[in-house]
Amino acid sequence: MDQPMKIFIVEDEYLNLLHLKNSLIEMGYEVTGEAGSAEETLELLKTTEVDLIILDINLGEGEKDGIWIGEYVSEHYDFPFIYLTAYGTDSIVKKAIKTAPYAYLTKPFNEVELSTSIQLAIHSYNSNREKSNSKKLLIGNKRNFAKIELDDIHFVESDKNYIKIYTGEKEYKERTTLQTILQELPEERFLQIHRSFVINISEIIDIEDNSVLIQKSVIPISRSNKSELMKRLNLL
């Protein structure tokens, strides 16, 4: 995780845009793009690298609003979005909920509220695979951010207050628990086989009495988890 999270902003009021942009930069995020209309947003997204997009719902009279953009992003891109509005009316909230946003932020907001919304969006993105149809896992925060392809994950190891995610080429470290990360991985592919390990079942090379071999790593299997592993592999 050696790069900041890249955030795109859609906001048609200049002072609000400037405040949000400066807040994100001061917090350690990278603002990679900004737009004031749906048309401008769609055009810029074609060539801009984005990890998350913040969408002001109200984009001026006669304009396609942020909810319209949220629907478009859901259908065409693989990153989470947050709705931003100064008008938290029941009708707006109901309309927004139908598009299943990853988080919701009301103006005016402070740094804590902004940061919390971003973290909630990441968690929602990871947890709700049906909604996001994603093949990636987002981890990290602000300056330390990474997108990991699920196919690349071999196993996850608990290390005190952190977890380590091992891929074929790299190791990632995240301050969270094994149970939390397990909830964010598709259960049809990942299984906890030990109190300290979650594995990608498709990466198993060999199984011994009390361990599995994944690449060159020997990973222990607890007695209570072995039968479930065997069932998942159709060996029982």
mmCIF file of C-alpha atoms in Angstrom, residues 29 33 62 88 99 129 137 140 163 203 207 215 228 236:
data_model
loop_
_atom_site.group_PDB
_atom_site.id
_atom_site.type_symbol
_atom_site.label_atom_id
_atom_site.label_comp_id
_atom_site.label_asym_id
_atom_site.label_seq_id
_atom_site.Cartn_x
_atom_site.Cartn_y
_atom_site.Cartn_z
ATOM 1 C CA TYR A 29 -6.341 11.670 0.010
ATOM 2 C CA GLY A 33 -10.733 14.841 -10.816
ATOM 3 C CA GLY A 62 -32.288 21.121 -15.503
ATOM 4 C CA GLY A 88 -31.702 15.593 3.632
ATOM 5 C CA THR A 99 -29.616 3.406 -6.032
ATOM 6 C CA ARG A 129 -20.507 -8.291 -3.482
ATOM 7 C CA LEU A 137 -10.865 -5.917 -2.191
ATOM 8 C CA GLY A 140 -6.099 0.869 3.714
ATOM 9 C CA ILE A 163 -3.993 -8.990 9.309
ATOM 10 C CA GLU A 203 -5.052 -21.974 -4.242
ATOM 11 C CA ILE A 207 -3.495 -31.336 1.964
ATOM 12 C CA GLN A 215 2.350 -22.086 -3.067
ATOM 13 C CA GLU A 228 -15.708 -28.117 6.625
ATOM 14 C CA LEU A 236 -16.234 -36.072 2.343
#
